Amino acid sequence: MDKNVCKLFIDVDEVFNKGNVNEAIFNSSKLYNNFCPKGGCTTNYDRISALCEYLLTELLKLNNKQNGSKDNVNQNYEFVFMWLADKFLSIGRNRSLSLNDYYEKFIVSRGGNFNCWEKLDNQIDLKDGNLSVMSIFYQLFINICNPIMKNEISKFELNKFMDFDHNYGQLYDLINFQVSNCDPYVQLLINLKKS
């Protein structure tokens, strides 16, 4: 797992508070505001869309720096789908919806401006991913990232690593049990294991 990819998602997550983008933090950052529509980011979904655009742009830069393969680009897009599912679920709490259903029901039908959605078409099968399952994948991804970042920041303590490892194991078992017969989910799990 690339620590820069981890840092990118962890930093963006710090802008959120219980499903809502913290407007003060968001507005004070020129990084995110550059991705707002012409009228500005006036709704929570506008801000989530801007953060999604930011993630996609930064992931592309990271991939170019790594001289990455197409597989790296696809895996980075997988992380964005997981991230979106986690954010949508924390807002809507409807665990039965797919990402696409949520997008249609809560964003398109309300005239929302969500520019990053079309950019994710190269992984169209993940748009049909269940919010709850994809959110668990995101938690697993973050559980992989946290030890990487903590180790980078300071001397790593064995007890902290064991806590991360335990959480990772629980999430992995939960996902493995729930998704063993669904090819896109199985592929996500394989990709996370390879990270």
PDB file of C-alpha atoms in Angstrom:
ATOM      1  CA  MET A   1       0.000   0.000   0.000  1.00  0.00           C
ATOM      2  CA  ASP A   2       1.347   3.403  -0.957  1.00  0.00           C
ATOM      3  CA  LYS A   3       1.556   5.645   2.108  1.00  0.00           C
ATOM      4  CA  ASN A   4       0.761   8.693  -0.065  1.00  0.00           C
ATOM      5  CA  VAL A   5      -2.541   7.138  -1.110  1.00  0.00           C
ATOM      6  CA  CYS A   6      -3.300   6.408   2.535  1.00  0.00           C
ATOM      7  CA  LYS A   7      -2.412   9.954   3.581  1.00  0.00           C
ATOM      8  CA  LEU A   8      -4.635  11.400   0.876  1.00  0.00           C
ATOM      9  CA  PHE A   9      -7.728   9.535   2.102  1.00  0.00           C
ATOM     10  CA  ILE A  10      -6.982  10.077   5.787  1.00  0.00           C
ATOM     11  CA  ASP A  11      -6.540  13.818   5.183  1.00  0.00           C
ATOM     12  CA  VAL A  12      -9.820  14.062   3.265  1.00  0.00           C
ATOM     13  CA  ASP A  13     -11.624  12.092   5.986  1.00  0.00           C
ATOM     14  CA  GLU A  14     -10.552  14.715   8.517  1.00  0.00           C
ATOM     15  CA  VAL A  15     -12.814  17.204   6.718  1.00  0.00           C
ATOM     16  CA  PHE A  16     -15.893  15.132   7.687  1.00  0.00           C
ATOM     17  CA  ASN A  17     -17.959  15.157  10.841  1.00  0.00           C
ATOM     18  CA  LYS A  18     -20.722  12.518  11.027  1.00  0.00           C
ATOM     19  CA  GLY A  19     -21.348  12.408   7.288  1.00  0.00           C
ATOM     20  CA  ASN A  20     -21.184  16.140   6.748  1.00  0.00           C
ATOM     21  CA  VAL A  21     -18.301  18.077   5.316  1.00  0.00           C
ATOM     22  CA  ASN A  22     -17.075  20.616   7.853  1.00  0.00           C
ATOM     23  CA  GLU A  23     -17.695  23.843   5.941  1.00  0.00           C
ATOM     24  CA  ALA A  24     -15.106  25.868   7.848  1.00  0.00           C
ATOM     25  CA  ILE A  25     -12.313  23.391   7.093  1.00  0.00           C
ATOM     26  CA  PHE A  26     -13.504  22.908   3.514  1.00  0.00           C
ATOM     27  CA  ASN A  27     -13.834  26.624   2.781  1.00  0.00           C
ATOM     28  CA  SER A  28     -10.442  27.424   4.283  1.00  0.00           C
ATOM     29  CA  SER A  29      -8.720  25.010   1.896  1.00  0.00           C
ATOM     30  CA  LYS A  30      -7.990  26.201  -1.611  1.00  0.00           C
ATOM     31  CA  LEU A  31      -7.214  22.578  -2.505  1.00  0.00           C
ATOM     32  CA  TYR A  32     -10.847  21.575  -2.301  1.00  0.00           C
ATOM     33  CA  ASN A  33     -12.566  24.807  -3.382  1.00  0.00           C
ATOM     34  CA  ASN A  34     -10.919  24.600  -6.791  1.00  0.00           C
ATOM     35  CA  PHE A  35     -13.174  21.637  -7.558  1.00  0.00           C
ATOM     36  CA  CYS A  36     -16.456  23.386  -6.745  1.00  0.00           C
ATOM     37  CA  PRO A  37     -18.915  24.212  -9.541  1.00  0.00           C
ATOM     38  CA  LYS A  38     -19.071  27.813 -10.798  1.00  0.00           C
ATOM     39  CA  GLY A  39     -21.693  28.805  -8.231  1.00  0.00           C
ATOM     40  CA  GLY A  40     -19.578  27.391  -5.411  1.00  0.00           C
ATOM     41  CA  CYS A  41     -20.158  24.415  -3.176  1.00  0.00           C
ATOM     42  CA  THR A  42     -23.461  25.262  -1.528  1.00  0.00           C
ATOM     43  CA  THR A  43     -24.580  21.799  -0.370  1.00  0.00           C
ATOM     44  CA  ASN A  44     -22.973  18.884   1.406  1.00  0.00           C
ATOM     45  CA  TYR A  45     -23.174  16.873  -1.835  1.00  0.00           C
ATOM     46  CA  ASP A  46     -21.422  19.683  -3.747  1.00  0.00           C
ATOM     47  CA  ARG A  47     -18.603  19.514  -1.215  1.00  0.00           C
ATOM     48  CA  ILE A  48     -18.440  15.696  -1.357  1.00  0.00           C
ATOM     49  CA  SER A  49     -18.293  15.924  -5.154  1.00  0.00           C
ATOM     50  CA  ALA A  50     -15.460  18.463  -4.928  1.00  0.00           C
ATOM     51  CA  LEU A  51     -13.578  16.187  -2.522  1.00  0.00           C
ATOM     52  CA  CYS A  52     -14.161  13.255  -4.885  1.00  0.00           C
ATOM     53  CA  GLU A  53     -12.765  15.307  -7.793  1.00  0.00           C
ATOM     54  CA  TYR A  54      -9.807  16.249  -5.606  1.00  0.00           C
ATOM     55  CA  LEU A  55      -9.148  12.586  -4.766  1.00  0.00           C
ATOM     56  CA  LEU A  56      -9.331  11.543  -8.421  1.00  0.00           C
ATOM     57  CA  THR A  57      -6.960  14.342  -9.469  1.00  0.00           C
ATOM     58  CA  GLU A  58      -4.440  13.642  -6.716  1.00  0.00           C
ATOM     59  CA  LEU A  59      -4.576   9.873  -7.250  1.00  0.00           C
ATOM     60  CA  LEU A  60      -3.799  10.397 -10.921  1.00  0.00           C
ATOM     61  CA  LYS A  61      -0.785  12.539  -9.962  1.00  0.00           C
ATOM     62  CA  LEU A  62       0.412   9.882  -7.515  1.00  0.00           C
ATOM     63  CA  ASN A  63      -0.002   7.190 -10.138  1.00  0.00           C
ATOM     64  CA  ASN A  64       1.982   9.227 -12.667  1.00  0.00           C
ATOM     65  CA  LYS A  65       4.775   9.726 -10.110  1.00  0.00           C
ATOM     66  CA  GLN A  66       4.885   5.990  -9.498  1.00  0.00           C
ATOM     67  CA  ASN A  67       4.917   5.379 -13.238  1.00  0.00           C
ATOM     68  CA  GLY A  68       2.028   3.089 -12.423  1.00  0.00           C
ATOM     69  CA  SER A  69       0.212   0.578 -14.488  1.00  0.00           C
ATOM     70  CA  LYS A  70      -3.438   0.574 -15.459  1.00  0.00           C
ATOM     71  CA  ASP A  71      -4.004  -1.755 -12.505  1.00  0.00           C
ATOM     72  CA  ASN A  72      -2.875   0.964 -10.084  1.00  0.00           C
ATOM     73  CA  VAL A  73      -5.305   3.432 -11.645  1.00  0.00           C
ATOM     74  CA  ASN A  74      -8.170   0.944 -11.346  1.00  0.00           C
ATOM     75  CA  GLN A  75      -7.303   0.142  -7.756  1.00  0.00           C
ATOM     76  CA  ASN A  76      -7.200   3.840  -6.899  1.00  0.00           C
ATOM     77  CA  TYR A  77     -10.677   4.204  -8.416  1.00  0.00           C
ATOM     78  CA  GLU A  78     -11.796   1.276  -6.261  1.00  0.00           C
ATOM     79  CA  PHE A  79     -10.672   3.228  -3.201  1.00  0.00           C
ATOM     80  CA  VAL A  80     -12.783   6.195  -4.343  1.00  0.00           C
ATOM     81  CA  PHE A  81     -15.869   3.973  -4.692  1.00  0.00           C
ATOM     82  CA  MET A  82     -15.295   2.607  -1.202  1.00  0.00           C
ATOM     83  CA  TRP A  83     -14.829   6.153   0.122  1.00  0.00           C
ATOM     84  CA  LEU A  84     -18.039   7.381  -1.540  1.00  0.00           C
ATOM     85  CA  ALA A  85     -20.028   4.444  -0.164  1.00  0.00           C
ATOM     86  CA  ASP A  86     -18.742   5.199   3.319  1.00  0.00           C
ATOM     87  CA  LYS A  87     -19.712   8.870   3.026  1.00  0.00           C
ATOM     88  CA  PHE A  88     -23.131   8.171   1.473  1.00  0.00           C
ATOM     89  CA  LEU A  89     -23.913   5.566   4.119  1.00  0.00           C
ATOM     90  CA  SER A  90     -22.992   7.943   6.929  1.00  0.00           C
ATOM     91  CA  ILE A  91     -25.487  10.461   5.502  1.00  0.00           C
ATOM     92  CA  GLY A  92     -28.342   8.223   4.384  1.00  0.00           C
ATOM     93  CA  ARG A  93     -28.089   5.182   6.642  1.00  0.00           C
ATOM     94  CA  ASN A  94     -30.013   3.080   4.094  1.00  0.00           C
ATOM     95  CA  ARG A  95     -27.899  -0.057   3.992  1.00  0.00           C
ATOM     96  CA  SER A  96     -29.879  -1.724   1.191  1.00  0.00           C
ATOM     97  CA  LEU A  97     -29.086   0.824  -1.546  1.00  0.00           C
ATOM     98  CA  SER A  98     -26.356   0.474  -4.123  1.00  0.00           C
ATOM     99  CA  LEU A  99     -24.038   3.380  -4.822  1.00  0.00           C
ATOM    100  CA  ASN A 100     -25.874   4.032  -8.085  1.00  0.00           C
ATOM    101  CA  ASP A 101     -29.318   3.849  -6.434  1.00  0.00           C
ATOM    102  CA  TYR A 102     -28.198   6.314  -3.779  1.00  0.00           C
ATOM    103  CA  TYR A 103     -26.768   8.624  -6.425  1.00  0.00           C
ATOM    104  CA  GLU A 104     -30.023   8.550  -8.431  1.00  0.00           C
ATOM    105  CA  LYS A 105     -32.332   8.869  -5.409  1.00  0.00           C
ATOM    106  CA  PHE A 106     -30.542  11.532  -3.391  1.00  0.00           C
ATOM    107  CA  ILE A 107     -28.407  13.475  -5.847  1.00  0.00           C
ATOM    108  CA  VAL A 108     -29.842  13.313  -9.382  1.00  0.00           C
ATOM    109  CA  SER A 109     -33.511  13.472  -8.354  1.00  0.00           C
ATOM    110  CA  ARG A 110     -32.790  16.585  -6.271  1.00  0.00           C
ATOM    111  CA  GLY A 111     -30.895  18.345  -9.028  1.00  0.00           C
ATOM    112  CA  GLY A 112     -27.547  17.880  -7.337  1.00  0.00           C
ATOM    113  CA  ASN A 113     -24.246  18.707  -8.950  1.00  0.00           C
ATOM    114  CA  PHE A 114     -21.954  15.686  -8.680  1.00  0.00           C
ATOM    115  CA  ASN A 115     -19.278  16.057 -11.330  1.00  0.00           C
ATOM    116  CA  CYS A 116     -17.044  13.127 -10.402  1.00  0.00           C
ATOM    117  CA  TRP A 117     -19.653  10.409 -11.070  1.00  0.00           C
ATOM    118  CA  GLU A 118     -19.031  10.073 -14.816  1.00  0.00           C
ATOM    119  CA  LYS A 119     -15.272   9.863 -14.268  1.00  0.00           C
ATOM    120  CA  LEU A 120     -15.826   6.632 -12.378  1.00  0.00           C
ATOM    121  CA  ASP A 121     -17.401   4.812 -15.332  1.00  0.00           C
ATOM    122  CA  ASN A 122     -14.298   2.681 -15.922  1.00  0.00           C
ATOM    123  CA  GLN A 123     -15.341   0.624 -12.883  1.00  0.00           C
ATOM    124  CA  ILE A 124     -19.056   0.572 -13.650  1.00  0.00           C
ATOM    125  CA  ASP A 125     -19.664  -2.744 -11.839  1.00  0.00           C
ATOM    126  CA  LEU A 126     -18.712  -1.059  -8.567  1.00  0.00           C
ATOM    127  CA  LYS A 127     -21.444   1.544  -9.055  1.00  0.00           C
ATOM    128  CA  ASP A 128     -23.839  -1.302  -8.296  1.00  0.00           C
ATOM    129  CA  GLY A 129     -21.982  -2.129  -5.089  1.00  0.00           C
ATOM    130  CA  ASN A 130     -24.013  -2.147  -1.895  1.00  0.00           C
ATOM    131  CA  LEU A 131     -23.331   0.881   0.329  1.00  0.00           C
ATOM    132  CA  SER A 132     -22.951  -1.204   3.453  1.00  0.00           C
ATOM    133  CA  VAL A 133     -20.542  -3.729   1.942  1.00  0.00           C
ATOM    134  CA  MET A 134     -18.484  -1.052   0.180  1.00  0.00           C
ATOM    135  CA  SER A 135     -18.320   0.956   3.404  1.00  0.00           C
ATOM    136  CA  ILE A 136     -16.912  -2.087   5.209  1.00  0.00           C
ATOM    137  CA  PHE A 137     -14.314  -2.361   2.448  1.00  0.00           C
ATOM    138  CA  TYR A 138     -13.411   1.264   3.091  1.00  0.00           C
ATOM    139  CA  GLN A 139     -13.019   0.589   6.814  1.00  0.00           C
ATOM    140  CA  LEU A 140     -10.740  -2.326   5.930  1.00  0.00           C
ATOM    141  CA  PHE A 141      -8.723  -0.046   3.631  1.00  0.00           C
ATOM    142  CA  ILE A 142      -8.365   2.534   6.429  1.00  0.00           C
ATOM    143  CA  ASN A 143      -7.353  -0.253   8.827  1.00  0.00           C
ATOM    144  CA  ILE A 144      -4.543  -1.077   6.409  1.00  0.00           C
ATOM    145  CA  CYS A 145      -3.580   2.595   6.101  1.00  0.00           C
ATOM    146  CA  ASN A 146      -3.573   3.518   9.793  1.00  0.00           C
ATOM    147  CA  PRO A 147      -0.581   1.370  10.790  1.00  0.00           C
ATOM    148  CA  ILE A 148       1.305   2.548   7.718  1.00  0.00           C
ATOM    149  CA  MET A 149       0.749   6.186   8.670  1.00  0.00           C
ATOM    150  CA  LYS A 150       1.307   5.703  12.404  1.00  0.00           C
ATOM    151  CA  ASN A 151       4.576   3.917  11.727  1.00  0.00           C
ATOM    152  CA  GLU A 152       5.615   6.780   9.471  1.00  0.00           C
ATOM    153  CA  ILE A 153       4.781   9.454  12.036  1.00  0.00           C
ATOM    154  CA  SER A 154       6.499   8.073  15.116  1.00  0.00           C
ATOM    155  CA  LYS A 155       8.068   5.043  16.697  1.00  0.00           C
ATOM    156  CA  PHE A 156       5.565   2.312  16.202  1.00  0.00           C
ATOM    157  CA  GLU A 157       4.338   0.565  19.316  1.00  0.00           C
ATOM    158  CA  LEU A 158       3.650  -3.144  19.124  1.00  0.00           C
ATOM    159  CA  ASN A 159       0.374  -2.818  21.083  1.00  0.00           C
ATOM    160  CA  LYS A 160      -1.008  -0.290  18.595  1.00  0.00           C
ATOM    161  CA  PHE A 161      -0.095  -2.575  15.732  1.00  0.00           C
ATOM    162  CA  MET A 162      -1.828  -5.497  17.444  1.00  0.00           C
ATOM    163  CA  ASP A 163      -4.998  -3.380  17.812  1.00  0.00           C
ATOM    164  CA  PHE A 164      -4.904  -2.456  14.128  1.00  0.00           C
ATOM    165  CA  ASP A 165      -4.229  -6.085  13.220  1.00  0.00           C
ATOM    166  CA  HIS A 166      -7.170  -7.290  15.325  1.00  0.00           C
ATOM    167  CA  ASN A 167      -9.539  -4.741  13.733  1.00  0.00           C
ATOM    168  CA  TYR A 168      -8.249  -5.662  10.284  1.00  0.00           C
ATOM    169  CA  GLY A 169      -8.815  -9.366  10.994  1.00  0.00           C
ATOM    170  CA  GLN A 170     -12.379  -8.803  12.157  1.00  0.00           C
ATOM    171  CA  LEU A 171     -13.261  -6.676   9.131  1.00  0.00           C
ATOM    172  CA  TYR A 172     -11.569  -9.098   6.744  1.00  0.00           C
ATOM    173  CA  ASP A 173     -13.515 -12.052   8.168  1.00  0.00           C
ATOM    174  CA  LEU A 174     -16.793 -10.113   7.979  1.00  0.00           C
ATOM    175  CA  ILE A 175     -16.220  -9.132   4.361  1.00  0.00           C
ATOM    176  CA  ASN A 176     -14.969 -12.566   3.352  1.00  0.00           C
ATOM    177  CA  PHE A 177     -18.104 -14.154   4.821  1.00  0.00           C
ATOM    178  CA  GLN A 178     -20.500 -11.674   3.170  1.00  0.00           C
ATOM    179  CA  VAL A 179     -19.023 -11.454  -0.310  1.00  0.00           C
ATOM    180  CA  SER A 180     -17.562 -14.856  -1.117  1.00  0.00           C
ATOM    181  CA  ASN A 181     -19.955 -15.409  -4.058  1.00  0.00           C
ATOM    182  CA  CYS A 182     -19.847 -11.975  -5.685  1.00  0.00           C
ATOM    183  CA  ASP A 183     -17.044 -11.488  -8.219  1.00  0.00           C
ATOM    184  CA  PRO A 184     -16.582  -7.675  -7.995  1.00  0.00           C
ATOM    185  CA  TYR A 185     -16.390  -7.851  -4.199  1.00  0.00           C
ATOM    186  CA  VAL A 186     -14.038 -10.828  -4.296  1.00  0.00           C
ATOM    187  CA  GLN A 187     -11.775  -8.872  -6.662  1.00  0.00           C
ATOM    188  CA  LEU A 188     -11.815  -5.880  -4.280  1.00  0.00           C
ATOM    189  CA  LEU A 189     -10.820  -8.159  -1.433  1.00  0.00           C
ATOM    190  CA  ILE A 190      -8.007  -9.681  -3.489  1.00  0.00           C
ATOM    191  CA  ASN A 191      -6.759  -6.207  -4.425  1.00  0.00           C
ATOM    192  CA  LEU A 192      -6.780  -5.073  -0.797  1.00  0.00           C
ATOM    193  CA  LYS A 193      -4.894  -8.204   0.249  1.00  0.00           C
ATOM    194  CA  LYS A 194      -2.241  -7.443  -2.381  1.00  0.00           C
ATOM    195  CA  SER A 195      -1.829  -3.894  -1.094  1.00  0.00           C
TER     196      SER A 195
END
